[in-house]
Short mmCIF file of C-alpha atoms in Angstrom, two decimals:
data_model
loop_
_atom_site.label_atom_id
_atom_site.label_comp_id
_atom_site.label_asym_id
_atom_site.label_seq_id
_atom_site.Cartn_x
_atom_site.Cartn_y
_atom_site.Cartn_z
CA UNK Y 18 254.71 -25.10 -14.15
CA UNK Y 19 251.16 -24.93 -12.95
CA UNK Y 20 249.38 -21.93 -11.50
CA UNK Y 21 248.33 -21.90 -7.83
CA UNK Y 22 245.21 -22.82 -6.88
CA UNK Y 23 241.95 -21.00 -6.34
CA UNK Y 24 242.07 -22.44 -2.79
CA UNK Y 25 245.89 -21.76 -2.47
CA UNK Y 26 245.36 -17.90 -3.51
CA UNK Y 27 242.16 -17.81 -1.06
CA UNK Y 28 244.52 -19.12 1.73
CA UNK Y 29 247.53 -16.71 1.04
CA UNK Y 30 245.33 -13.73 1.02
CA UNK Y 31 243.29 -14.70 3.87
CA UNK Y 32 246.94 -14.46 5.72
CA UNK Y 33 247.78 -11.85 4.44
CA UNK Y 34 244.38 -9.73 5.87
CA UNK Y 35 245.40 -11.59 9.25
CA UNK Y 36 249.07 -9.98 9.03
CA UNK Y 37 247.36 -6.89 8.14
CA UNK Y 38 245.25 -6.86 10.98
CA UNK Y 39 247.69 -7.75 13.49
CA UNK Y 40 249.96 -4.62 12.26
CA UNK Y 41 246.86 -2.75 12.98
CA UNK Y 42 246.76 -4.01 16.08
CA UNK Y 43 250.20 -3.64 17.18
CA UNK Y 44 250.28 0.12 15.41
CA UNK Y 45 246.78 1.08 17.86
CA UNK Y 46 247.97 -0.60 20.57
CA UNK Y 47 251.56 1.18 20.44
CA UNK Y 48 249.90 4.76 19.93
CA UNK Y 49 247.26 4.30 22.77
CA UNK Y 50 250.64 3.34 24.87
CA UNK Y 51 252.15 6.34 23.60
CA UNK Y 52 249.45 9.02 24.10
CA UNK Y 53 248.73 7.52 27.81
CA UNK Y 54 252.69 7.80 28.30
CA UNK Y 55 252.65 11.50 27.07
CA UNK Y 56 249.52 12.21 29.01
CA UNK Y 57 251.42 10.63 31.98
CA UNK Y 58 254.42 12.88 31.52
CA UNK Y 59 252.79 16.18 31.69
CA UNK Y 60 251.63 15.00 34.96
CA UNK Y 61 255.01 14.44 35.83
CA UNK Y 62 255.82 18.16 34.48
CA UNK Y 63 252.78 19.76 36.98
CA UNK Y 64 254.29 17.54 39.87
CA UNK Y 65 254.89 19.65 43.27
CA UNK Y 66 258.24 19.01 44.81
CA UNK Y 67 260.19 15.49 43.82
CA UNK Y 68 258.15 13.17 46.18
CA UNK Y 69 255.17 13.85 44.70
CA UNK Y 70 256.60 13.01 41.85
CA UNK Y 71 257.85 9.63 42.34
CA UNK Y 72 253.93 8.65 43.34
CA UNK Y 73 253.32 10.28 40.05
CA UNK Y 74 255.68 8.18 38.07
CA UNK Y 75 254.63 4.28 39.54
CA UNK Y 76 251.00 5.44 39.20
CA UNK Y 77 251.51 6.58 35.41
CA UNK Y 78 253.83 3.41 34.92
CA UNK Y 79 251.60 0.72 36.47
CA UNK Y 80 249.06 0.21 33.78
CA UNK Y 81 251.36 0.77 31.09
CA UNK Y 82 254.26 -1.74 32.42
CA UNK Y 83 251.81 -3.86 33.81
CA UNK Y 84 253.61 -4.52 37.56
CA UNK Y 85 251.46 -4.73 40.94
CA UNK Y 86 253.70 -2.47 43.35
CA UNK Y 87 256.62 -0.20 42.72
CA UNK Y 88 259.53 1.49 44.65
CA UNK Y 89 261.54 4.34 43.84
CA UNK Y 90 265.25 3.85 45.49
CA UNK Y 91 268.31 6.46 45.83
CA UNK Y 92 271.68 5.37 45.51
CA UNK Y 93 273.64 7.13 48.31
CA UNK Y 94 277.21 7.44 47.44
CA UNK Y 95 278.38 7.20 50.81
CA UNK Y 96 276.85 4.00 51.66
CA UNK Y 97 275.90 0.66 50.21
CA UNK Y 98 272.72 1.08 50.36
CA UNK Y 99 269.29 2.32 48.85
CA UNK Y 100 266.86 4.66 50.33
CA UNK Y 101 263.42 4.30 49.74
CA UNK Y 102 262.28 7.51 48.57
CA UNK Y 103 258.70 6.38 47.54
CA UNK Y 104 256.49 3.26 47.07
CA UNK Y 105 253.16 1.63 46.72
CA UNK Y 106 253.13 -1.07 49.43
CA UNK Y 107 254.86 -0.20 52.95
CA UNK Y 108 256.88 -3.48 52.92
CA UNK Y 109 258.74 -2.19 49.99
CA UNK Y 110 259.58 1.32 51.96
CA UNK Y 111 260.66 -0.49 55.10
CA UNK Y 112 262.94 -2.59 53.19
CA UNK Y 113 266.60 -2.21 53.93
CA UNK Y 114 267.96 -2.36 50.23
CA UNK Y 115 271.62 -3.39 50.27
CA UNK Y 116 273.14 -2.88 46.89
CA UNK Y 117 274.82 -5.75 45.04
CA UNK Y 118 276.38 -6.19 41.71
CA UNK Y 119 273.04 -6.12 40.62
CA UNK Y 120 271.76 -3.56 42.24
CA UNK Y 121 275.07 -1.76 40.37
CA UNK Y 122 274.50 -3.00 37.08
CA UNK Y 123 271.22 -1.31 37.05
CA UNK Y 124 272.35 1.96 38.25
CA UNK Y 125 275.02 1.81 35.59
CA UNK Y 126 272.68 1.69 33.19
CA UNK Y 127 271.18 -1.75 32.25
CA UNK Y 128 267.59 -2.80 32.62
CA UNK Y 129 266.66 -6.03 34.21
CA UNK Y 130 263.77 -8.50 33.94
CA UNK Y 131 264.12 -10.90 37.03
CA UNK Y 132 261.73 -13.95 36.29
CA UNK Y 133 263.00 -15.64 40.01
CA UNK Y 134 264.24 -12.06 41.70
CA UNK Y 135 264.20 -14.31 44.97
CA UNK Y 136 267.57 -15.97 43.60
CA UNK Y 137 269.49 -12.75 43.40
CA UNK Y 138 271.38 -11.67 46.46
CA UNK Y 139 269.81 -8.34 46.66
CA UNK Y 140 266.26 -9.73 47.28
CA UNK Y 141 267.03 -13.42 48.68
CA UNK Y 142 267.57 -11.50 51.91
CA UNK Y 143 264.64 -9.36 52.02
CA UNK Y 144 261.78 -9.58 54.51
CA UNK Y 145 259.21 -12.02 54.28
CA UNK Y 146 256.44 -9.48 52.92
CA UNK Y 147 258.66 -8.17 50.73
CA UNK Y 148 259.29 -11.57 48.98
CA UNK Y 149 255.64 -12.27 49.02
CA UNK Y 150 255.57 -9.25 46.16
CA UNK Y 151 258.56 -10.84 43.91
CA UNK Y 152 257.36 -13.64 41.73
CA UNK Y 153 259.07 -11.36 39.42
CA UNK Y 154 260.66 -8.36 38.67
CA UNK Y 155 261.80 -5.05 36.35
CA UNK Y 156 264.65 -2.72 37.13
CA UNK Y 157 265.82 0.42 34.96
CA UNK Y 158 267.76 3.52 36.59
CA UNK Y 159 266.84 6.96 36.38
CA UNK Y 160 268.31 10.41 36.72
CA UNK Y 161 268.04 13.29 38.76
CA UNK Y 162 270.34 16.71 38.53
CA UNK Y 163 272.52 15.11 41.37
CA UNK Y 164 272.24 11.43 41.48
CA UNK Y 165 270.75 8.24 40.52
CA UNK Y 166 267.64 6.41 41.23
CA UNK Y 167 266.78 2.93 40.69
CA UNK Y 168 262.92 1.84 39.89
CA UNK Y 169 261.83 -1.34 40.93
CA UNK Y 170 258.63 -2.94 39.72
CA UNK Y 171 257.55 -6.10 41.15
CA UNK Y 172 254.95 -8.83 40.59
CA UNK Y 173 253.64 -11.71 42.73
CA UNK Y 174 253.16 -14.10 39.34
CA UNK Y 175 256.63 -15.74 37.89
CA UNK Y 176 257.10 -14.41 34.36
CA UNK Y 177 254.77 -11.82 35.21
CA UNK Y 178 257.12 -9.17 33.81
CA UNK Y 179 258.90 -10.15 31.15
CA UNK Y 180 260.83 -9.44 28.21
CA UNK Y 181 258.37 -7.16 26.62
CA UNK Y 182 257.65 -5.31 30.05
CA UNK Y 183 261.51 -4.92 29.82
CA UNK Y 184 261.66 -3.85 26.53
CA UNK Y 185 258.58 -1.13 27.02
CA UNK Y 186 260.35 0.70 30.18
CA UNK Y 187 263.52 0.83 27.92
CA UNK Y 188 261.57 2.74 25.31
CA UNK Y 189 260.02 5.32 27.11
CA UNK Y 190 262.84 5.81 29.87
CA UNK Y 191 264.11 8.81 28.23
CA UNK Y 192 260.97 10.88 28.51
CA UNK Y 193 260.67 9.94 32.42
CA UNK Y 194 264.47 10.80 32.50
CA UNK Y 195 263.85 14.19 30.82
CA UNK Y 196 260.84 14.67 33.11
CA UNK Y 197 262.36 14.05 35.89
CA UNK Y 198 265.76 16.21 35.27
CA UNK Y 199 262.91 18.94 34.28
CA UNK Y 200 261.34 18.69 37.48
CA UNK Y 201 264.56 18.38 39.50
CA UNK Y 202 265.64 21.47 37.90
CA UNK Y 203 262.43 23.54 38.66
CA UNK Y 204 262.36 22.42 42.47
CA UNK Y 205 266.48 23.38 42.82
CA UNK Y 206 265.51 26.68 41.50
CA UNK Y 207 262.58 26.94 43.21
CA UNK Y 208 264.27 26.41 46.55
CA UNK Y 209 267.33 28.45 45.47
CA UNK Y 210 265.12 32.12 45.39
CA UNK Y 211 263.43 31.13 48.04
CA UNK Y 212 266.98 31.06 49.78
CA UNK Y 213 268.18 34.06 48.36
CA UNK Y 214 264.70 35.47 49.12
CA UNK Y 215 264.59 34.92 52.79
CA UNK Y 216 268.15 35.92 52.75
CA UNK Y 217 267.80 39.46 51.09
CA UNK Y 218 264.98 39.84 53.90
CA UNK Y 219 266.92 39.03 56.19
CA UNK Y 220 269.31 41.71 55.14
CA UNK Y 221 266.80 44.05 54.68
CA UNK Y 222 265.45 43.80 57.79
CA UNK Y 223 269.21 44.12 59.63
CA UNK Y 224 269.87 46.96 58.09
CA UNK Y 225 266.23 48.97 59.34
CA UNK Y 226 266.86 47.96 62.83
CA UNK Y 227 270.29 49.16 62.47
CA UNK Y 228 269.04 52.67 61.09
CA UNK Y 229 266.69 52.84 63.90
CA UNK Y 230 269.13 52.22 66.43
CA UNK Y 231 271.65 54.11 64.75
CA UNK Y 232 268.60 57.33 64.91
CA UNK Y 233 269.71 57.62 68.44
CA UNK Y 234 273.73 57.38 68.41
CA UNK Y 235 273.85 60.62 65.40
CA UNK Y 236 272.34 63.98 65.24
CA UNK Y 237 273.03 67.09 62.63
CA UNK Y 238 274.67 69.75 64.51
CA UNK Y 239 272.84 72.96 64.58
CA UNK Y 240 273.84 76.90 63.82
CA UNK Y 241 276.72 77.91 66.48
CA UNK Y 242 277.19 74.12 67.60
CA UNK Y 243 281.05 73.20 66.67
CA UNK Y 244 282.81 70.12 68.01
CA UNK Y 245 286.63 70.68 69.72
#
């Protein structure tokens, strides 16, 4: 059996330096993700109040997932409906979002890459402007302390957002879930003492007015004073 080639050697390790480099690539590429994702999240952390937060999030997630406009939706339990609770493009926040068995997949838990989100019930309906934004989309559902929100990224290029868009906002969904539930958390409590702040003042200012009224209803009885 004959040896390989000078020429056949030359070509198998030049492919192997290209597979090399393209794990190099991938590896950089991944950690400069990563490190603008981290850097992202304690942004989230430093948010003030939940609002600000959601700007936060589609303005962290933009470059990174690579969509044009965003909207952050709450699911209402009551309703079948979606409240806009932020966005980047006022179509998206005037948008009456009815929810679907899409819509419900997502907030159960899948992620969706739409490549014709114009075919789907949920957005098939939707205002004119507001299908000018979906050559395609990305859905993924997020937590707060007491409910769920659904994040929808949209594109006005077909195929736009794709399969590895999809796959990226599955990988770092847990850290935006933690940082949200972190936030959450901190704003509940936050209000809560403020509460139970302005209600111990409250108090405490009930009770001095009642000791200065009450100043003028009792007296101490002096020497020789008795009461029949």
């Amino acid at each position: 059996m004959s040896s390989p080639s000078y020429e056949a050697l030359q070509h198998e390790l030049h492919e192997t330096r290209q597979s090399l480099l393209q794990a190099e690539g991938r590896l950089a590429k991944q950690q400069e993700e990563n490190n603008a994702l981290l850097h992202g999240i304690a942004i989230l952390t430093r948010s003030q109040g939940i609002h600000r937060l959601f700007s936060n999030l589609i303005d962290i997630l933009r470059p990174l997932i690579g969509f044009e406009h965003a909207a952050v939706l709450l699911a209402s339990p009551l309703t079948s409906t979606l409240r806009c609770e932020a966005s980047s493009h006022p179509a998206l926040a005037g948008q009456v979002w009815r929810s679907e068995a899409l819509f419900r997949r997502v907030l159960a838990g899948e992620t969706v890459a739409l490549f014709a989100p114009l075919r789907v019930p949920e957005f098939a309906a939707c205002d004119a402007a507001v299908r000018e934004l979906l050559g395609s989309a990305l859905l993924t559902s997020l937590n707060l302390v007491q409910g769920k929100l659904m994040l929808l990224c949209c594109h006005s290029r077909p195929h736009a957002l794709d399969l590895q868009a999809r796959s990226l906002l599955q990988r770092y969904r847990p850290l935006i879930d933690q940082a949200l539930l972190n936030v959450d958390y901190r704003a509940r409590l936050e209000t809560l003492v403020q509460d139970k702040t302005q209600a111990l003042r409250r108090s405490q200012e009930y009770f001095r007015r009642f000791a200065e009224m009450s100043s003028d209803w009792f007296w101490i009885p002096g020497p020789g004073v008795c009461f029949l």
